[in-house]
mmCIF file of C-alpha atoms in Angstrom:
data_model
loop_
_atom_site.group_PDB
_atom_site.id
_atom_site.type_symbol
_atom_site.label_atom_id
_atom_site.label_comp_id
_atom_site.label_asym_id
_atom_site.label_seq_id
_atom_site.Cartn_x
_atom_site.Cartn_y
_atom_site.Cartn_z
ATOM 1 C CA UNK W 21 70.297 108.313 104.059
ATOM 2 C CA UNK W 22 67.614 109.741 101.367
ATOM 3 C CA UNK W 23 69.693 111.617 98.668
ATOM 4 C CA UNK W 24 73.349 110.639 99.662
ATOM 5 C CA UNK W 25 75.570 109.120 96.898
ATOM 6 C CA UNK W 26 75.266 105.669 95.462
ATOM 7 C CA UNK W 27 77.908 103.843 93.364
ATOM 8 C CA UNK W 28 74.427 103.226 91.080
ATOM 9 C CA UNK W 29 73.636 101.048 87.782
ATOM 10 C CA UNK W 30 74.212 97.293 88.130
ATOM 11 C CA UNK W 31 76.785 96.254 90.522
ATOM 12 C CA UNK W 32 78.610 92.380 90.612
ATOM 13 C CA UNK W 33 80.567 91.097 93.456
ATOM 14 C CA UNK W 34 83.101 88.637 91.726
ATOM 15 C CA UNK W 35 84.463 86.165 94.555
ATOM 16 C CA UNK W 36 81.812 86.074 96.927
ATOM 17 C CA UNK W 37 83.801 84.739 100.187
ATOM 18 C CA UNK W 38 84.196 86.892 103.057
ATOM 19 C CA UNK W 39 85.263 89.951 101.498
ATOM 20 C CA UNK W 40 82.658 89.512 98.775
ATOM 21 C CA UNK W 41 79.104 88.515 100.745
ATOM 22 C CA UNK W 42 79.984 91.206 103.678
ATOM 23 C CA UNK W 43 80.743 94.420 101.921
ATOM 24 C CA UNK W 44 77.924 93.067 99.379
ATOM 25 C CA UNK W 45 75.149 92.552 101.643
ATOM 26 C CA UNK W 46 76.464 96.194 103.148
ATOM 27 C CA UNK W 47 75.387 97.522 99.626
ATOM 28 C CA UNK W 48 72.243 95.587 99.593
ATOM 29 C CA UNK W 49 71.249 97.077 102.434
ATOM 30 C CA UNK W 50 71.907 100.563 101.082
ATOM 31 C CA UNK W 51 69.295 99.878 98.541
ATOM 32 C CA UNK W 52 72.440 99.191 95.985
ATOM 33 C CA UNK W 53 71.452 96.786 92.807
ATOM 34 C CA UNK W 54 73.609 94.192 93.696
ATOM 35 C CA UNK W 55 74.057 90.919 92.244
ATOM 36 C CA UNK W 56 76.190 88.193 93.442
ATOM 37 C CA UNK W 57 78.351 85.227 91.132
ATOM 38 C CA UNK W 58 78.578 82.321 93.624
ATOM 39 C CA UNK W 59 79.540 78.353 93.045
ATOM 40 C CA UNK W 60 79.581 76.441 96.227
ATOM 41 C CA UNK W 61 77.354 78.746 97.930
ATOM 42 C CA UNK W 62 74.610 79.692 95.337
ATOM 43 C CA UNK W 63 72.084 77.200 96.661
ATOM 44 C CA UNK W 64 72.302 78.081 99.922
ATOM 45 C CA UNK W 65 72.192 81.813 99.404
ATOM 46 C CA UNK W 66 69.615 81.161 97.109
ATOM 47 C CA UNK W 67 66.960 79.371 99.879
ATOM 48 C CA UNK W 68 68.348 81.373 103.102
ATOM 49 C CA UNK W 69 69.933 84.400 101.682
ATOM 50 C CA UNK W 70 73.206 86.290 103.000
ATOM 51 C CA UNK W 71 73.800 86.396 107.089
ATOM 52 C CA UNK W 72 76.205 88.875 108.527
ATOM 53 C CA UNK W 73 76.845 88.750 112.161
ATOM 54 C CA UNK W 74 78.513 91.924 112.834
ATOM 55 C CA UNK W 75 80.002 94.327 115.153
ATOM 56 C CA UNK W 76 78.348 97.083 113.372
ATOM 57 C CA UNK W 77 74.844 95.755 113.167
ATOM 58 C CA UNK W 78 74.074 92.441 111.879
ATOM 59 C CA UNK W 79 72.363 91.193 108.280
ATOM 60 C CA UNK W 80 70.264 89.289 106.748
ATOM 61 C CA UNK W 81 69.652 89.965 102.898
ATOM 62 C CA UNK W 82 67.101 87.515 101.134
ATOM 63 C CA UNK W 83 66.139 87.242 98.447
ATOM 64 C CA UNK W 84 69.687 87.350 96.752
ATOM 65 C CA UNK W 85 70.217 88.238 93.061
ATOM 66 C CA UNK W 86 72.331 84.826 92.303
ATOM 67 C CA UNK W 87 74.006 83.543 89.285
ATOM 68 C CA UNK W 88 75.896 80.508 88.646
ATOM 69 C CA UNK W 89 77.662 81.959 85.543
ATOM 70 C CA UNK W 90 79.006 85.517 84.545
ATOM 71 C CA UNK W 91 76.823 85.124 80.941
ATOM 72 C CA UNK W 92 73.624 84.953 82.960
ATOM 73 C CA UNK W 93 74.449 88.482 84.744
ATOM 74 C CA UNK W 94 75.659 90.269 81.507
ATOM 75 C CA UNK W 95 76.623 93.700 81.425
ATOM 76 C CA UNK W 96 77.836 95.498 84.508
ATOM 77 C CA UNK W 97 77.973 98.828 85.804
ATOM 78 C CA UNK W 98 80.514 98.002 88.223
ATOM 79 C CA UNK W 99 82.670 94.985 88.650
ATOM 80 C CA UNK W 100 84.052 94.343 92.498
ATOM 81 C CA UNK W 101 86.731 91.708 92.271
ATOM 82 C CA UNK W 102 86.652 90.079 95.904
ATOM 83 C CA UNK W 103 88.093 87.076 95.026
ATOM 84 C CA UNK W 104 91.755 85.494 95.739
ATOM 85 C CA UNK W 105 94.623 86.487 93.967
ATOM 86 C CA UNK W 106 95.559 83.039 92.738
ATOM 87 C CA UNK W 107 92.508 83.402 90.779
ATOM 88 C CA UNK W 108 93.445 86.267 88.434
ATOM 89 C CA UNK W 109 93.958 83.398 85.235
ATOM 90 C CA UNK W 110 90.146 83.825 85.004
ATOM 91 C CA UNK W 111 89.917 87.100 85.109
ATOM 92 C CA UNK W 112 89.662 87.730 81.293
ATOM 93 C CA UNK W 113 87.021 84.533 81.158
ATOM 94 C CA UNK W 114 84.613 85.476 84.201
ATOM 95 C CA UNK W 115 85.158 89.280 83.496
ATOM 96 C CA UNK W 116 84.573 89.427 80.458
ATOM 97 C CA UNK W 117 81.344 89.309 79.850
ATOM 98 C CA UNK W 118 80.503 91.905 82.395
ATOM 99 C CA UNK W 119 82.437 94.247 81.018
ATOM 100 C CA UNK W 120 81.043 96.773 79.130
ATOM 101 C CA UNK W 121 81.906 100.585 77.221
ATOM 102 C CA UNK W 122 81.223 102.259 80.375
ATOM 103 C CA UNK W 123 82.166 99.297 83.220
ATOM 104 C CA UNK W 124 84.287 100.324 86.408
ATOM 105 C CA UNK W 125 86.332 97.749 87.548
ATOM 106 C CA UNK W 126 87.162 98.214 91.720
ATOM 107 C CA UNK W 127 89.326 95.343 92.975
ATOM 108 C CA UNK W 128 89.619 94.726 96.828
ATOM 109 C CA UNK W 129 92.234 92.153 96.634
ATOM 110 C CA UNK W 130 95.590 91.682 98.658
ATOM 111 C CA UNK W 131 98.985 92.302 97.507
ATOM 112 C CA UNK W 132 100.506 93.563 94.235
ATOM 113 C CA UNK W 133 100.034 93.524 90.738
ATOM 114 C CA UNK W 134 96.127 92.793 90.479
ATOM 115 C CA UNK W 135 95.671 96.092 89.380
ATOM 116 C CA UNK W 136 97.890 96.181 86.710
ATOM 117 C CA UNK W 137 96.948 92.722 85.344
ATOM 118 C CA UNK W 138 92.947 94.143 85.306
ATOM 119 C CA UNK W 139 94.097 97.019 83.294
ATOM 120 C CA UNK W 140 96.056 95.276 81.025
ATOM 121 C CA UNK W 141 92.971 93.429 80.094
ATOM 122 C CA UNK W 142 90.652 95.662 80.015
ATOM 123 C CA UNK W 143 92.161 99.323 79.886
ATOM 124 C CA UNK W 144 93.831 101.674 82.736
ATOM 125 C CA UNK W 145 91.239 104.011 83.102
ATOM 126 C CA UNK W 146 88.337 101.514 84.045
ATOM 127 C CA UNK W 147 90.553 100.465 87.217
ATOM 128 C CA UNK W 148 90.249 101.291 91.059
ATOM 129 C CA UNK W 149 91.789 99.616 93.382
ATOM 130 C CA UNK W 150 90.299 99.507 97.224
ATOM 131 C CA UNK W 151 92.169 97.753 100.248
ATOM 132 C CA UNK W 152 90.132 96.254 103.326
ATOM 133 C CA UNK W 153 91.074 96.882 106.751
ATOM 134 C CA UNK W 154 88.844 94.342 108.312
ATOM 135 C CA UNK W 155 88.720 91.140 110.545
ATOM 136 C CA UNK W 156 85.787 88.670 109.564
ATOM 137 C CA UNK W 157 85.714 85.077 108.342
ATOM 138 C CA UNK W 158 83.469 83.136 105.814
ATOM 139 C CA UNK W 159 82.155 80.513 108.793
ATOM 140 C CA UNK W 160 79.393 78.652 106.674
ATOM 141 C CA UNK W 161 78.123 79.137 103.005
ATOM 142 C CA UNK W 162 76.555 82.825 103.420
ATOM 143 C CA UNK W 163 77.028 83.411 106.108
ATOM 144 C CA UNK W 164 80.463 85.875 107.589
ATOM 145 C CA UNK W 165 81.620 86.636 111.170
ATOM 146 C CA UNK W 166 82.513 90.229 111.594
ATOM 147 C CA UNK W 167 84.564 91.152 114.536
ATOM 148 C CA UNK W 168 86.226 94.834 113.563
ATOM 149 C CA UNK W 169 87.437 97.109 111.013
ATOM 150 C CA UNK W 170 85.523 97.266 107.814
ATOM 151 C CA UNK W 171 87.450 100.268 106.523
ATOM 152 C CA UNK W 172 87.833 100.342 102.941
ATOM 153 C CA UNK W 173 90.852 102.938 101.014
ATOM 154 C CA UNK W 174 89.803 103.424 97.248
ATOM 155 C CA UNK W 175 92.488 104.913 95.109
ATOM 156 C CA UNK W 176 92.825 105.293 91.024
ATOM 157 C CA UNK W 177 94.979 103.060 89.008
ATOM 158 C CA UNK W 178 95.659 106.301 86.682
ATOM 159 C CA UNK W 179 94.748 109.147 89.109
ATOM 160 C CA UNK W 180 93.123 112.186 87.800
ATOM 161 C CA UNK W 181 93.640 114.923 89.536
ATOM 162 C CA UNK W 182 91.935 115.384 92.478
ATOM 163 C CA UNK W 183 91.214 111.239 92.392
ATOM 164 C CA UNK W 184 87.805 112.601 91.497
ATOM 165 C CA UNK W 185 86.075 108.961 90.716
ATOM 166 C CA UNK W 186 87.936 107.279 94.165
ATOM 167 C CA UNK W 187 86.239 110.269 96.204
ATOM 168 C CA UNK W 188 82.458 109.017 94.593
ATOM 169 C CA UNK W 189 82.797 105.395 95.260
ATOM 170 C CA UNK W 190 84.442 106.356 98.602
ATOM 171 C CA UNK W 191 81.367 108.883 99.646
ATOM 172 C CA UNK W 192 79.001 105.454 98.200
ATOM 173 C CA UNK W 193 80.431 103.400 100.341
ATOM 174 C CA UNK W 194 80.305 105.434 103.530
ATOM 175 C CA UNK W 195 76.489 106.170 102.645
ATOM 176 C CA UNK W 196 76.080 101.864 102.894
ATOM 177 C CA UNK W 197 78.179 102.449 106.482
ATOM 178 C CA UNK W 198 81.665 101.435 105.684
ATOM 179 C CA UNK W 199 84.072 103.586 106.590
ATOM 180 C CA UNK W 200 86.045 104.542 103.713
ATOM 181 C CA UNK W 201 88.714 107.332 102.699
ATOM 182 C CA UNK W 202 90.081 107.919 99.016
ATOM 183 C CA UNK W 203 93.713 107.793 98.725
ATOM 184 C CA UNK W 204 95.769 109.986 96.618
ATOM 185 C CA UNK W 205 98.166 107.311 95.711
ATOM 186 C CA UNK W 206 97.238 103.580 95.367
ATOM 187 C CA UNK W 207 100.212 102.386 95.169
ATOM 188 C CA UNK W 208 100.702 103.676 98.651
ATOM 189 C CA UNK W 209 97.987 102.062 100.053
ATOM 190 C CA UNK W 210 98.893 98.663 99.052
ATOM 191 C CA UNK W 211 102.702 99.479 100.153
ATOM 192 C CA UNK W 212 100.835 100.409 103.675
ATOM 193 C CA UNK W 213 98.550 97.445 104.046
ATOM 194 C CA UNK W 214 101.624 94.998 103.378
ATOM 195 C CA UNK W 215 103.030 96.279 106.602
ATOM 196 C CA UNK W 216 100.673 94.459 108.245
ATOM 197 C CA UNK W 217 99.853 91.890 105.508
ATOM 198 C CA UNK W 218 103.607 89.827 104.864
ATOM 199 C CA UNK W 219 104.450 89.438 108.248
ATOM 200 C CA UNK W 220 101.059 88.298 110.030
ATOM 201 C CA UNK W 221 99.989 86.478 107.074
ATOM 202 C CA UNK W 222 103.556 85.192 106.311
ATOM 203 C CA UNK W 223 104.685 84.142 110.067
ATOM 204 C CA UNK W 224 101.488 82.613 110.900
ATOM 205 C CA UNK W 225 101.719 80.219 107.710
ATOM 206 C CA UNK W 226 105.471 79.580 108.662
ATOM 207 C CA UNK W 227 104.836 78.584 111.885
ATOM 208 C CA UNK W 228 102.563 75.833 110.845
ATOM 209 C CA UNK W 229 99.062 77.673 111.219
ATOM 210 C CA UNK W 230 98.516 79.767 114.004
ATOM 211 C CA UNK W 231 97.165 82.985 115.147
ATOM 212 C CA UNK W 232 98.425 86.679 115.601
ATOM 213 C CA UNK W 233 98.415 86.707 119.647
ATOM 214 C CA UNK W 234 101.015 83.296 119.366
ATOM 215 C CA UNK W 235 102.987 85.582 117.066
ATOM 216 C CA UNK W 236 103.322 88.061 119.691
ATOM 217 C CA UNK W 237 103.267 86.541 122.807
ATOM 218 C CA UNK W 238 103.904 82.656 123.092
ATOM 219 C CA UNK W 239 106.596 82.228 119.901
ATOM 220 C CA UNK W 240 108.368 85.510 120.828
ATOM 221 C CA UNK W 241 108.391 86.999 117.320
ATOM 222 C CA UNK W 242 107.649 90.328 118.050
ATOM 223 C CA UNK W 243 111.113 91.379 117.223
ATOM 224 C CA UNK W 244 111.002 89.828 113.939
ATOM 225 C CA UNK W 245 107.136 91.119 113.127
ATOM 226 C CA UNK W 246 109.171 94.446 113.413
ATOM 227 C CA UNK W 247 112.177 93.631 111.559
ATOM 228 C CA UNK W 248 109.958 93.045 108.640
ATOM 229 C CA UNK W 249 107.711 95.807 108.872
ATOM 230 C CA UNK W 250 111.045 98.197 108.587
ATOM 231 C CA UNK W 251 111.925 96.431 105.850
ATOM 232 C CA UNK W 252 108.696 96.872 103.909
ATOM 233 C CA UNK W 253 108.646 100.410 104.757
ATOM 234 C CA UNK W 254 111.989 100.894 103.574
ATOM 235 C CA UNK W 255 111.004 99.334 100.203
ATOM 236 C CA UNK W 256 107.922 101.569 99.578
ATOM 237 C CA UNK W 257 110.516 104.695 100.710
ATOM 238 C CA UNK W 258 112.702 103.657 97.984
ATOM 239 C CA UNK W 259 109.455 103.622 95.288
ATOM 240 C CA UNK W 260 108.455 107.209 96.731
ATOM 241 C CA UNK W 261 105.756 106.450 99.158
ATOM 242 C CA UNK W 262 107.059 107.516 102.823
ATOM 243 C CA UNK W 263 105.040 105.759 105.477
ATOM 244 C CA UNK W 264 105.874 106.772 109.130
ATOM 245 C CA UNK W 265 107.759 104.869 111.690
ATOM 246 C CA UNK W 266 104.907 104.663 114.102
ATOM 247 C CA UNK W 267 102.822 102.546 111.880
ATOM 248 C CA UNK W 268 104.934 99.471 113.633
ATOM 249 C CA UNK W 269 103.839 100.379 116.922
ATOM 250 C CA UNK W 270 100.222 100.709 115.741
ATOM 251 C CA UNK W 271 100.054 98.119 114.224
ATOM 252 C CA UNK W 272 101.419 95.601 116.651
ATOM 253 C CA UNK W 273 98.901 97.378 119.288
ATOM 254 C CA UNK W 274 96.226 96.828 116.899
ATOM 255 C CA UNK W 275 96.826 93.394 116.394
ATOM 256 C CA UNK W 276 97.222 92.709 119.826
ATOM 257 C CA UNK W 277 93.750 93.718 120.529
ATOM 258 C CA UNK W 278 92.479 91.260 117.971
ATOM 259 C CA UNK W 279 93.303 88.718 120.268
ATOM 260 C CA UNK W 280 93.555 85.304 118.607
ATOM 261 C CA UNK W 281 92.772 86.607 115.440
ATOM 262 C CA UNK W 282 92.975 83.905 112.215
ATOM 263 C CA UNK W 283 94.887 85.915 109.397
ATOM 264 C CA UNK W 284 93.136 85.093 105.830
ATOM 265 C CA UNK W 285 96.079 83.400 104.074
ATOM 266 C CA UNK W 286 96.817 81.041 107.284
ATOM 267 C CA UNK W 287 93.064 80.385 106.908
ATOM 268 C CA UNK W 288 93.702 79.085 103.273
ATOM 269 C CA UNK W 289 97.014 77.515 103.891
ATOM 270 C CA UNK W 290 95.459 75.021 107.226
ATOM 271 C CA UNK W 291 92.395 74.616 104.779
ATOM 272 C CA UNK W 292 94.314 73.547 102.042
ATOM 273 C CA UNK W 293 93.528 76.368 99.852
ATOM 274 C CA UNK W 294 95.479 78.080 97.509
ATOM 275 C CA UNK W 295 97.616 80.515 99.316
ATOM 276 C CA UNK W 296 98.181 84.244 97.771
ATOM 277 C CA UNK W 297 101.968 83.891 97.424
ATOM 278 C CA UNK W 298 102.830 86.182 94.331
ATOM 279 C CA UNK W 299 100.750 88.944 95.659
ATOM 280 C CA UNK W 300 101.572 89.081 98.920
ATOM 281 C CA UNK W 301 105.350 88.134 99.203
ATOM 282 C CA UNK W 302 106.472 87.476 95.450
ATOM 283 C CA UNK W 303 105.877 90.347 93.999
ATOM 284 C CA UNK W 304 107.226 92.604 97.203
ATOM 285 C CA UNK W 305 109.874 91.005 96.977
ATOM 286 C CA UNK W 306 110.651 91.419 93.470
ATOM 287 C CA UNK W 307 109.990 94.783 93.679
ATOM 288 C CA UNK W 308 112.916 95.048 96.371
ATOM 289 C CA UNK W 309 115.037 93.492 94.774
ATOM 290 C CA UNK W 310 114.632 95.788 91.801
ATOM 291 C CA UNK W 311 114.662 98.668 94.012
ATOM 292 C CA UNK W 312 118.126 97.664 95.435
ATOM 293 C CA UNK W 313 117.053 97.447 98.909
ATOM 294 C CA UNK W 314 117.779 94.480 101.237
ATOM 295 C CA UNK W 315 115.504 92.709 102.658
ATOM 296 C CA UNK W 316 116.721 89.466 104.330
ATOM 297 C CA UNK W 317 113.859 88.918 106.645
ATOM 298 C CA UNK W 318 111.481 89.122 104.017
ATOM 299 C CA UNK W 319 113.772 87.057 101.629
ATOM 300 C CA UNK W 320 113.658 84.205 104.570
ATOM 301 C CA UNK W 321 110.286 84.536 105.029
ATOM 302 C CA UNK W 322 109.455 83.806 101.547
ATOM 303 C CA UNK W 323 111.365 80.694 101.630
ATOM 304 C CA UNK W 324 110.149 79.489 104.514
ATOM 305 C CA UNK W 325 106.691 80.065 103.402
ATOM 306 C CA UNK W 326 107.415 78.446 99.826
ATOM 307 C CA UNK W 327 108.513 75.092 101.926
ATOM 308 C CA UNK W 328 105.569 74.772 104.389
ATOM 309 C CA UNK W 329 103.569 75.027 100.796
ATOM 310 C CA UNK W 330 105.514 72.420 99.379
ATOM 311 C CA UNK W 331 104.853 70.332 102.335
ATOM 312 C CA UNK W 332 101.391 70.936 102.979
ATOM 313 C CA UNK W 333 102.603 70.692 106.807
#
């Protein structure tokens, strides 16, 4: 892999769960200079490093670089946001002082609206934005289960043309081995991951905590996995992006080959967690509802998700 691109220069993974320790140990690996914030896991990183039991080759990365604040790091060539949604109140604190004249910020969050909260903060034309197609868990403190995917879309918060800067840290990231492609639109991308994203997620939180192949198979909701996955297309058609019918039928194939696959947010909502509402449902739905489309699936949904929250049942 001599002489094929690196993202380069200092990088921190912010949010070091799942998301954060694989696709950061995947950079390790690549010889990347990557250094990790951590809370509840920096001691055990520390003494056993990162463990990443993979499909595509496992890892073990030790020694970790490992901070317990964002001041001890200081300045940061690039800033990879991997952590929950309901988190983005700290982003000006933790980011902060990372951030420097010439810091990238590339966030691999869920949902809407991360993006254009970063930018706010800390100017349009640092931002990237990458979605993860992936299925792994956080099982222990540093250590992640991967069982597929690992595909990561990078698009440009203001696009140049060409998306010149999402086509480097795409060709980076397939030079660690993850599968990556650079989108022309970002907006898209997020629009086509919530096909997938509000009604797994959503319907396995609704229905008390359970997996994708109960969805499917023993609750019978396949009809209404479909009902909102038209209705999510027809939202991003009405913002411009036009995603193609036969995503539903991919998708629900692909999901059925998970198995009994643990979606992230029921994962959060059974662990007592926060749960990445806003992002996920809220802001789709907002966004519909300012678009003038209906969406009454997603609308009941929402609410049904906002009670089993309430609950805590």
């Amino acid at each position: 892999m001599a002489g094929e691109p690196m993202l380069g220069g200092r990088i921190a993974i912010i949010g070091a769960g799942a998301i954060g320790l694989y696709y950061g140990a995947r950079l390790v690996a690549r010889g990347e200079d990557v250094h990790f914030l951590l809370r509840s896991d920096y001691d055990v990183v520390c003494r056993e490093g990162i463990r990443v039991e993979s499909v595509d080759g496992d890892l073990h990365v030790h020694p970790v670089q490992a901070y317990r604040t964002p001041e001890e790091m200081g300045s940061m060539d690039w800033v990879l946001v991997a952590w929950k949604a309901t988190a983005n109140g700290r982003f000006k604190e933790v980011l902060g002082p990372l951030v420097g004249p010439g810091t990238r910020i590339l966030t691999l969050q869920n949902g809407l609206g991360n993006d254009a909260l970063l930018a706010e903060l800390f100017g349009p034309e640092r931002i990237l934005g990458g979605l993860c197609f992936v299925c792994i868990n956080r099982v222990a403190p540093g250590r992640v289960e991967h069982t597929a995917g690992g595909k990561i879309t990078v698009g440009e918060y203001v696009p140049e043309e060409g998306n010149p800067r999402a086509k480097t840290v795409s060709a980076a990231l397939k030079a660690a081995g993850i599968p990556s492609t650079a989108a022309d639109s970002l907006e898209h991308a997020q629009w086509r991951k919530l096909v997938w994203n509000i009604p797994f997620n959503g319907l396995a939180i609704a229905e008390g905590g359970v997996t994708t192949d109960r969805i499917l198979d023993e609750l019978g909701l396949e009809d209404e996995v479909v009902a909102l996955m038209r209705e999510v297309i027809a939202v991003a058609s009405a913002k411009g992006h036009t995603i193609e019918d036969s995503v539903v039928e991919f998708e629900i194939d692909r999901t059925r080959k998970m198995g009994a696959y643990r979606p992230s947010s029921m994962i959060d909502f059974v662990e007592d967690r926060p749960v990445e509402f806003e992002a996920i449902w809220g802001e789709p739905l907002k966004q519909a509802h300012d678009a003038g489309v209906g969406v009454p699936h997603l609308e009941r949904l929402a609410e049904r998700i906002r009670r089993r929250l309430e609950s805590g049942e």
